[in-house]
Coordinates of C-alpha atoms in Angstrom, one line a residue:
L452 CA -0.2 0.2 -0.1
L453 CA 3.0 2.1 0.9
V454 CA 4.3 1.7 -2.6
A455 CA 1.2 2.5 -4.6
S456 CA 0.9 5.6 -2.6
K457 CA 4.5 6.4 -3.1
A458 CA 3.8 6.2 -6.9
V459 CA 0.6 8.1 -6.9
V460 CA 2.3 11.0 -5.1
N461 CA 5.3 10.6 -7.7
Q462 CA 2.9 11.0 -10.6
M463 CA 1.1 13.9 -9.3
D464 CA 4.5 15.4 -9.0
K465 CA 5.3 15.0 -12.7
A466 CA 1.9 15.7 -14.0
V467 CA 2.2 19.3 -11.7
E468 CA 5.8 19.6 -13.0
Q469 CA 4.8 18.9 -16.4
V470 CA 1.9 21.6 -16.4
A471 CA 4.0 24.4 -14.8
L472 CA 6.4 24.0 -17.8
D473 CA 4.0 24.2 -20.2
F474 CA 2.8 27.4 -18.2
D475 CA 6.2 28.6 -18.3
R476 CA 6.4 28.5 -21.8
V477 CA 3.4 29.6 -22.8
M478 CA 3.9 32.5 -20.6
K479 CA 7.8 33.2 -22.2
L480 CA 5.6 33.0 -25.7
K481 CA 2.5 34.6 -25.7
Y482 CA 3.0 37.0 -22.2
A483 CA 6.2 37.5 -22.6
K484 CA 6.7 41.5 -20.6
K485 CA 4.3 39.9 -18.2
W486 CA 6.5 37.0 -17.4
D487 CA 9.7 38.9 -17.6
K488 CA 8.6 41.3 -14.7
F489 CA 8.1 38.1 -12.5
M490 CA 11.5 36.4 -13.3
I491 CA 13.3 39.7 -13.1
G492 CA 16.4 39.0 -10.6
K493 CA 15.4 35.2 -10.9
E494 CA 18.2 34.0 -13.2
G495 CA 20.6 30.8 -11.9
E496 CA 18.1 28.7 -10.2
D497 CA 17.8 25.5 -10.6
E498 CA 14.8 23.6 -12.1
A499 CA 13.0 22.3 -8.8
D500 CA 13.1 25.7 -7.4
R501 CA 11.7 27.7 -10.8
I502 CA 9.2 25.1 -11.3
Q503 CA 8.2 25.8 -7.0
R504 CA 8.2 29.8 -7.8
V505 CA 5.8 29.0 -11.1
V506 CA 3.3 26.8 -9.6
E507 CA 3.2 30.2 -6.8
E508 CA 2.8 32.2 -9.3
M509 CA -0.1 30.3 -11.0
E510 CA -1.8 29.8 -7.8
R511 CA -1.5 33.5 -7.2
L512 CA -2.6 34.6 -11.2
T513 CA -5.8 32.0 -10.2
K514 CA -6.6 34.3 -7.4
E515 CA -6.1 37.4 -8.4
E516 CA -6.3 37.4 -12.4
P517 CA -9.1 34.5 -12.9
E518 CA -9.8 36.0 -16.5
F519 CA -6.1 36.0 -17.4
M520 CA -5.6 32.7 -16.0
E521 CA -8.3 31.1 -18.3
R522 CA -6.5 32.4 -21.0
V523 CA -3.2 31.2 -20.6
M524 CA -5.1 27.4 -20.2
Q525 CA -6.5 27.5 -23.2
D526 CA -3.5 28.4 -25.0
I527 CA -1.4 25.3 -23.2
E528 CA -4.4 23.4 -23.9
R529 CA -4.1 24.6 -27.7
M530 CA -0.3 24.0 -28.1
Q531 CA -0.2 20.4 -26.9

């Protein structure tokens, strides 16, 4: 049971990571000015830290700019 739970958590982590990477890619391509403001001073961090920060920004945008976040998610769907 513990092994199965760990496998599920690992799959969820991979899914969240993929969404964060897709979000980052769309933001760089379509909303570069907005994303550049967010990324100021963040150069040189490792991928895990970047993914964590992207997820936190996604959560913030979901709360503060839900219409924008919906647009970005639609853009992600179109790119796949």
